[in-house]
Every structure is written in structure tokens, then in C-alpha cells.
Coordinates of C-alpha atoms in Angstrom, one line a residue:
M770 CA 9.4 28.3 -15.2
S771 CA 7.4 26.7 -17.6
D772 CA 10.2 25.4 -19.5
L773 CA 10.9 22.9 -17.0
I774 CA 9.2 19.3 -17.8
F775 CA 9.4 16.8 -14.7
G776 CA 8.2 13.1 -14.5
G777 CA 6.5 11.7 -12.0
V778 CA 5.4 7.3 -12.3
E779 CA 3.5 5.1 -9.9
G780 CA 4.9 1.4 -10.8
G781 CA 2.5 -1.0 -9.2
G782 CA 2.2 -4.7 -9.4
T783 CA -1.0 -4.5 -11.3
H784 CA -0.8 -1.1 -12.9
S785 CA 0.9 1.5 -13.3
K786 CA 0.2 5.6 -13.9
V787 CA 2.9 8.2 -15.1
I788 CA 2.6 12.2 -15.1
L789 CA 3.9 15.1 -16.8
V790 CA 4.1 18.4 -14.6
D791 CA 5.8 22.0 -16.0
G792 CA 8.1 24.2 -13.0
T793 CA 5.1 25.9 -11.9
G794 CA 3.5 22.6 -10.7
K795 CA 0.7 22.8 -13.7
V796 CA -0.2 19.0 -14.6
L797 CA 0.2 18.9 -18.6
C798 CA -0.7 15.0 -18.8
K799 CA -1.2 11.9 -17.1
D800 CA -2.4 8.5 -17.8
E801 CA -2.4 5.0 -16.6
Y802 CA -1.4 1.5 -17.7
G803 CA -2.5 -1.9 -16.7
F804 CA 0.9 -3.5 -16.4
S805 CA 3.1 -4.2 -14.2
T806 CA 6.9 -2.0 -13.6
S807 CA 7.1 -4.0 -10.7
H808 CA 11.4 -5.6 -11.6
Y809 CA 10.7 -8.4 -8.9
L810 CA 7.5 -9.1 -11.5
V811 CA 8.3 -8.8 -15.0
G812 CA 12.6 -8.6 -14.4
M813 CA 14.3 -5.8 -14.8
D814 CA 15.0 -5.3 -18.8
T815 CA 10.9 -5.2 -19.3
C816 CA 10.5 -3.0 -15.8
Q817 CA 13.1 -0.1 -17.7
S818 CA 11.5 -0.3 -21.3
R819 CA 8.0 -0.3 -19.7
L820 CA 9.4 3.1 -18.0
Y821 CA 10.6 4.4 -21.2
E822 CA 7.5 3.6 -23.2
M823 CA 5.5 5.1 -20.4
V824 CA 7.3 8.6 -20.4
Q825 CA 8.2 9.3 -23.8
K826 CA 4.2 8.2 -24.8
A827 CA 3.2 11.0 -22.5
K828 CA 5.5 13.2 -23.9
A829 CA 4.5 12.7 -27.3
K830 CA 0.8 13.3 -25.3
C831 CA 2.0 17.1 -24.6
G832 CA 3.5 17.4 -27.3
L833 CA 6.8 17.5 -26.5
L834 CA 9.5 16.3 -28.5
P835 CA 11.0 12.9 -28.3
D836 CA 14.6 13.5 -27.9
V837 CA 14.8 16.1 -25.9
P838 CA 15.1 14.5 -22.4
L839 CA 13.1 15.9 -19.4
T840 CA 14.4 18.0 -16.1
G841 CA 14.3 15.4 -13.6
L842 CA 12.3 12.7 -13.2
G843 CA 11.0 10.7 -9.8
L844 CA 10.1 6.8 -10.3
S845 CA 8.3 5.1 -7.0
L846 CA 7.7 1.7 -7.8
S847 CA 6.6 -1.5 -6.0
G848 CA 9.6 -3.3 -4.6
C849 CA 12.2 -0.5 -4.6
E850 CA 13.3 -1.0 -1.5
Q851 CA 16.8 -1.7 -1.4
V852 CA 19.6 0.8 -2.2
E853 CA 21.3 -1.0 -5.1
T854 CA 18.6 -2.1 -6.8
N855 CA 17.4 1.5 -7.3
E856 CA 20.7 2.5 -8.3
E857 CA 20.6 -0.2 -10.5
I858 CA 17.2 0.9 -12.5
K859 CA 18.9 4.3 -12.8
K860 CA 22.2 2.9 -14.4
G861 CA 20.2 0.9 -16.8
L862 CA 17.6 3.9 -18.0
K863 CA 20.6 6.4 -17.6
E864 CA 22.6 3.8 -20.2
K865 CA 19.8 2.4 -22.8
Y866 CA 17.5 5.7 -22.8
P867 CA 19.6 8.6 -22.6
D868 CA 17.1 10.7 -23.8
L869 CA 14.9 9.8 -20.7
S870 CA 15.6 12.6 -18.2
D871 CA 18.4 14.5 -17.2
C872 CA 18.4 13.1 -13.6
C873 CA 16.2 10.8 -12.2
E874 CA 15.5 9.0 -8.7
V875 CA 14.1 5.9 -7.9
V876 CA 11.8 4.9 -5.0
S877 CA 9.6 2.6 -3.5
D878 CA 5.9 3.4 -3.6
T879 CA 5.1 3.9 -0.2
V880 CA 7.7 6.6 -0.6
G881 CA 5.9 8.2 -3.0
S882 CA 2.5 8.0 -1.1
I883 CA 3.7 9.9 2.0
V884 CA 5.6 13.2 -0.1
T885 CA 2.6 13.1 -2.6
V886 CA 0.7 14.1 1.2
N887 CA 3.4 15.8 3.2
P888 CA 7.2 16.0 1.3
S889 CA 8.5 16.5 4.9
G890 CA 7.8 12.8 5.9
G891 CA 5.4 10.7 7.5
I892 CA 4.0 7.4 7.8
V893 CA 2.0 5.0 4.7
L894 CA 0.2 2.2 6.6
I895 CA -0.9 -0.2 3.7
S896 CA -3.4 -2.6 4.4
G897 CA -4.6 -3.9 1.0
T898 CA -4.6 -7.7 -0.4
G899 CA -1.1 -7.8 1.7
S900 CA 0.5 -5.0 4.6
N901 CA 3.3 -2.7 5.0
S902 CA 4.6 0.2 6.5
L903 CA 7.0 2.9 6.4
L904 CA 8.3 5.9 8.0
L905 CA 9.8 9.3 6.6
N906 CA 11.3 11.8 8.8
P907 CA 12.0 15.3 8.1
D908 CA 16.0 14.3 7.5
G909 CA 16.0 12.1 4.8
S910 CA 15.7 9.1 6.5
T911 CA 13.4 6.2 7.0
N912 CA 12.2 2.7 8.9
R913 CA 10.0 0.8 8.3
C914 CA 7.3 -2.5 9.6
G915 CA 6.2 -5.3 7.8
G916 CA 6.0 -5.5 4.0
W917 CA 7.4 -9.8 4.3
G918 CA 4.2 -10.8 2.0
W919 CA 1.7 -13.6 3.3
V920 CA 3.9 -16.5 4.3
L921 CA 6.1 -14.3 6.4
G922 CA 3.8 -11.4 7.8
D923 CA 1.0 -9.6 5.5
E924 CA -0.4 -8.5 9.7
G925 CA -3.4 -6.9 9.2
S926 CA -4.0 -7.4 5.4
A927 CA -7.1 -8.4 4.2
Y928 CA -5.3 -11.7 3.1
W929 CA -4.7 -12.1 7.6
L930 CA -8.5 -11.6 8.2
A931 CA -9.3 -14.0 5.5
H932 CA -6.5 -16.4 6.4
K933 CA -7.5 -15.7 9.9
A934 CA -11.5 -16.7 9.3
V935 CA -10.9 -20.0 7.5
K936 CA -9.0 -21.1 10.1
R937 CA -11.6 -19.8 12.8
I938 CA -14.3 -22.0 10.9
L939 CA -11.7 -25.0 10.5
E940 CA -10.9 -24.6 14.4
D941 CA -14.5 -24.7 15.0
E942 CA -15.4 -27.6 12.9
D943 CA -12.2 -29.2 14.3
N944 CA -13.0 -28.7 18.2
F945 CA -9.8 -27.3 18.0
C946 CA -10.7 -24.5 20.1
E947 CA -13.4 -23.2 22.7
R948 CA -16.1 -21.7 20.1
T949 CA -16.7 -17.8 21.4
H950 CA -19.2 -16.7 18.9
D951 CA -21.5 -18.5 16.7
T952 CA -19.7 -19.7 13.2
T953 CA -22.7 -20.0 10.7
I954 CA -22.6 -16.4 9.0
L955 CA -19.0 -16.6 8.6
K956 CA -19.1 -20.0 7.4
D957 CA -21.9 -19.0 4.9
I958 CA -20.0 -16.4 3.8
I959 CA -16.7 -18.2 2.5
L960 CA -18.3 -21.5 1.7
N961 CA -20.4 -19.1 -1.1
H962 CA -17.2 -16.9 -1.7
F963 CA -15.2 -20.0 -2.5
Q964 CA -18.1 -22.2 -4.3
I965 CA -17.5 -25.1 -1.9
K966 CA -19.9 -27.5 -0.3
D967 CA -17.6 -28.5 2.8
R968 CA -14.8 -27.9 4.7
F969 CA -12.5 -29.9 2.4
G970 CA -12.9 -27.5 -0.5
I971 CA -11.0 -24.7 0.9
L972 CA -7.8 -27.6 0.0
D973 CA -7.8 -26.9 -3.6
H974 CA -8.2 -22.9 -2.6
A975 CA -5.1 -23.0 -0.4
Y976 CA -2.8 -24.9 -2.3
T977 CA -3.5 -26.7 -5.9
K978 CA -4.9 -23.8 -7.4
F979 CA -4.4 -20.8 -4.6
D980 CA -4.6 -16.9 -5.9
K981 CA -4.0 -14.6 -3.1
A982 CA -5.9 -11.8 -4.4
F983 CA -9.1 -14.2 -4.4
F984 CA -8.5 -15.6 -1.1
A985 CA -8.1 -12.2 0.4
D986 CA -11.2 -11.0 -1.3
V987 CA -13.4 -13.0 1.2
A988 CA -12.6 -9.6 3.4
R989 CA -15.0 -8.0 1.9
K990 CA -17.7 -9.9 2.2
I991 CA -17.1 -10.2 5.6
A992 CA -17.0 -7.0 5.8
E993 CA -20.3 -7.1 5.1
G994 CA -21.2 -9.5 7.5
A995 CA -19.8 -7.2 10.2
S996 CA -21.4 -4.0 8.7
L997 CA -24.7 -5.5 7.1
Q998 CA -25.9 -8.6 9.5
N999 CA -24.2 -7.5 12.3
D1000 CA -22.5 -10.9 13.0
P1001 CA -20.1 -10.2 16.2
L1002 CA -17.7 -12.9 14.8
C1003 CA -17.1 -10.5 12.1
K1004 CA -16.6 -7.7 13.8
E1005 CA -14.3 -9.5 15.5
L1006 CA -12.4 -10.5 13.3
F1007 CA -12.0 -6.6 11.8
C1008 CA -11.3 -5.6 15.5
H1009 CA -8.3 -8.2 15.0
T1010 CA -7.2 -7.1 12.1
G1011 CA -7.3 -3.3 12.9
F1012 CA -5.2 -4.4 16.4
Q1013 CA -2.2 -5.7 13.9
L1014 CA -2.6 -2.4 12.0
G1015 CA -2.2 -0.5 14.8
R1016 CA 1.1 -2.5 15.9
H1017 CA 2.5 -1.2 12.7
L1018 CA 2.7 2.6 14.1
L1019 CA 3.4 1.2 17.7
A1020 CA 6.7 -0.6 16.0
L1021 CA 7.5 2.8 13.9
S1022 CA 6.7 5.3 16.7
K1023 CA 10.0 5.6 18.7
S1024 CA 11.7 6.2 15.0
I1025 CA 9.9 9.2 14.4
H1026 CA 11.2 12.9 14.2
P1027 CA 9.2 15.3 16.7
D1028 CA 8.8 17.4 14.0
L1029 CA 6.3 14.9 12.5
L1030 CA 4.2 14.8 15.8
N1031 CA 4.1 18.6 16.5
Q1032 CA 2.6 19.1 13.4
D1033 CA -1.4 20.3 12.3
G1034 CA -3.1 17.3 13.4
G1035 CA 0.2 15.8 14.5
L1036 CA 1.6 12.8 13.3
H1037 CA 0.0 12.1 9.4
V1038 CA -0.4 9.1 8.7
V1039 CA -1.4 7.9 4.9
C1040 CA -3.4 5.0 4.4
V1041 CA -3.5 2.6 1.4
G1042 CA -5.3 -0.4 0.3
Q1043 CA -9.4 -1.1 0.4
M1044 CA -9.4 -2.0 3.8
W1045 CA -9.1 1.0 4.6
K1046 CA -12.8 1.3 3.6
S1047 CA -14.0 -0.6 6.2
W1048 CA -12.4 1.8 9.1
E1049 CA -15.3 1.4 11.1
L1050 CA -14.6 -2.1 11.6
L1051 CA -11.1 -1.7 12.1
K1052 CA -10.9 1.8 14.2
K1053 CA -11.7 -0.5 18.0
G1054 CA -8.8 -2.3 17.2
F1055 CA -6.6 0.1 15.7
I1056 CA -6.8 2.9 19.1
E1057 CA -5.5 -1.0 20.9
G1058 CA -3.3 -1.3 18.9
L1059 CA -1.6 2.1 19.3
K1060 CA -1.3 1.0 22.8
T1061 CA 1.9 1.1 24.5
K1062 CA 2.7 -1.4 28.0
D1063 CA 1.6 1.8 30.3
G1064 CA -1.6 1.9 28.4
D1065 CA -0.9 5.1 26.9
L1066 CA -1.1 6.0 23.5
C1067 CA 1.6 5.8 21.2
V1068 CA 1.9 9.0 19.7
P1069 CA -0.7 11.5 21.2
E1070 CA -1.9 12.7 18.0
F1071 CA -2.7 11.8 14.4
T1072 CA -4.2 12.2 11.2
L1073 CA -5.7 9.4 9.1
L1074 CA -5.4 10.1 5.5
C1075 CA -6.4 9.4 2.0
L1076 CA -5.1 10.2 -0.9
K1077 CA -7.3 11.6 -3.9
T1078 CA -4.3 11.9 -6.5
S1079 CA -1.7 9.7 -7.7
L1080 CA 0.9 9.2 -5.5
A1081 CA 3.1 9.9 -9.6
L1082 CA 2.6 13.3 -8.3
G1083 CA 4.6 12.7 -5.3
A1084 CA 7.1 11.2 -7.6
A1085 CA 7.3 14.1 -10.2
Y1086 CA 8.0 16.2 -6.2
L1087 CA 11.5 14.2 -6.2
G1088 CA 12.3 14.7 -9.6
A1089 CA 12.4 17.9 -9.4
K1090 CA 14.5 17.7 -6.1
V1091 CA 17.2 15.7 -7.5
A1092 CA 17.4 18.3 -10.0
G1093 CA 18.0 21.2 -7.6
H1094 CA 14.0 22.1 -7.9
V1095 CA 11.7 23.0 -5.5
L1096 CA 8.1 21.6 -7.1
P1097 CA 4.8 23.8 -5.6
M1098 CA 2.3 21.2 -5.1
D1099 CA -0.7 22.0 -3.5
T1100 CA -0.5 18.6 -0.6
G1101 CA -3.8 20.1 1.0
A1102 CA -5.9 18.7 -2.1
N1103 CA -3.6 15.4 -2.5
A1104 CA -5.9 13.4 0.2
I1105 CA -8.6 13.5 2.4
T1106 CA -9.1 13.1 5.9
F1107 CA -11.4 10.7 7.8

């Protein structure tokens, strides 16, 4: 099986990773690039050319002939939520770069995250700058909640928390709502992060100079206000954020296959994104968000997991699967429980 070579790509909005493995699951090489392979951000042609470039360089690094296709290739890419788009990527790669791979599978980055931990399925819950969630069942069926971006959604994300925090300060100073906690610490955090003198300075950052990543990054400093300064308002904001993440899981719970609930540790939830580093601050709200109208948890047991390796490995598994090969994978070594 060592003559079988499979590839996997993790394609994100700011970086991309590639991995090559043989038929025994042994990693031959892996590499990372500081560019996007999201077709929404760079266009379809650039997306495809960058994917080809990554795999060809990986082949060369492993001493493989550039004109000999991989046995199978899995692409787990940001923005690949629709079947039509995925088929367009596969077709374009086959027509333009026939020496790339004998066969190819294209899925979203959310699917790749789940498969890396458990090929049978599970849930991925993303809470980074934005938020998203996806359920993958053992029969291949999927369901999603969220992923609508900062204008229409992103509940439970760093941006969502940052927006709520800024709004809380504006509403307090406008006397728009009744104060529940002292706002001194939160206000200082926001003024210092945005380097502004007063509330009016936030207008540039919210409109003319808006940078979503920078705006969202204030959440990291609010986490410090909650954990290091024990500020009640900062802690409350994280509790509300955790609640929103729990509601994602509640929304997907009715579609979960029983086999996923009956495995060791119950439902496996892969947690992706920097907000999970503040789990202790999110935990209380998260548990509340899991409760149904009757007050029961929507899932009787669950295990939260954090990836230790690139989801490109899960993509390689899918590349092998489409080629008719089951790739051996020690999934237990790919994630840690928290």
C-alpha cells in the first residue's frame, strides 16, 4: 500500500496547508502557505492554480514525479458549502491539471474538521472571528446552523462578543438601558484597544475604517478583563457568548443520528477557533444554551474536542475514500479533550 499516495488540503481564508500520506497512513510531508484558497476571496481560477501549486510542490518535496497523479486527493476548503461549487472546482482541476490526481473530493472545511477526529461523523462548532456549525451523520447526511457572516449572524463569535461589548458601552452612556454592572473596566478595554478618547471615536472603526478581525480582537482583551480582573460585565458577555454557541448545538440536535449519541463519550463536538481558549468563561452559558424548553439538555452526553493536527489529514482520508481505499488513521491522536 506504500505505492498509493493520497493528498489532503486545508484551505482557509488566510492560510492553506497540504499533506501527503501513503496507503498505510504514514505522513510523507506537510507544508503550510500564507495565502487563501477560498474561491470566494481569490476567485475560482486562482483557487485552482494555488491548489495545484501546493500539491505539486509537496510531490517534489517527497521525491515524487510531477507528472504522476496522486491516487486520491481530498480538498477541505473554506466556502465549499454547495455541491455545485464543489463540482466546479473538481471539474476545473481535472481539465486544467490532469497530472494532479486520479480522483478528487471537495468538501467544506467544517467537514474536514469532523473527519480528522471521527470519520463516522460528529459536530464541528466554530467560534473564531466568526461562527458556524455543521453536523455530519454516519450515513453522510449533513445539517448546518450559522455561518452567515457578521452582517447576518456570527452569533457566539469573537466579533459578536465585541459588537455586544461596544453596544453595551454606547447604550450605557446614552442612558438607553438600565445598568446591570459597572462599565468602567469594559470601557477602558475598548478605548485602549481602539486607541480612541471617547465613544465617538468608535465610529471610524465601525464604518469608514472597519476591519472585522481587528474589531473582533477586542474579545481577547475582554477575556483578560473577565479572568484576570474578575469583572462581572466582562464575565457576563462571555456567558452570553457561550449561550449562543450552545444554541447552535441545540438547533442541530434533532437531526443527530443515534449512533453518534451512543458512542464512547457521547456526541463528539470538534471545537475550532480562538474563542474556545476561554472555555471556562463560556461554559456556564454554553450549558444553558443546550437546554430545551423543558429544561433538559438536548444531548445526554457530549465530549468537546480540540484538533491537535491540521484538518488536511481528514481531507486526505476523504481523498483515499473516493479512491476506494480506507486510510488507517489514529483519530485519538488528532485531538485533545477539554
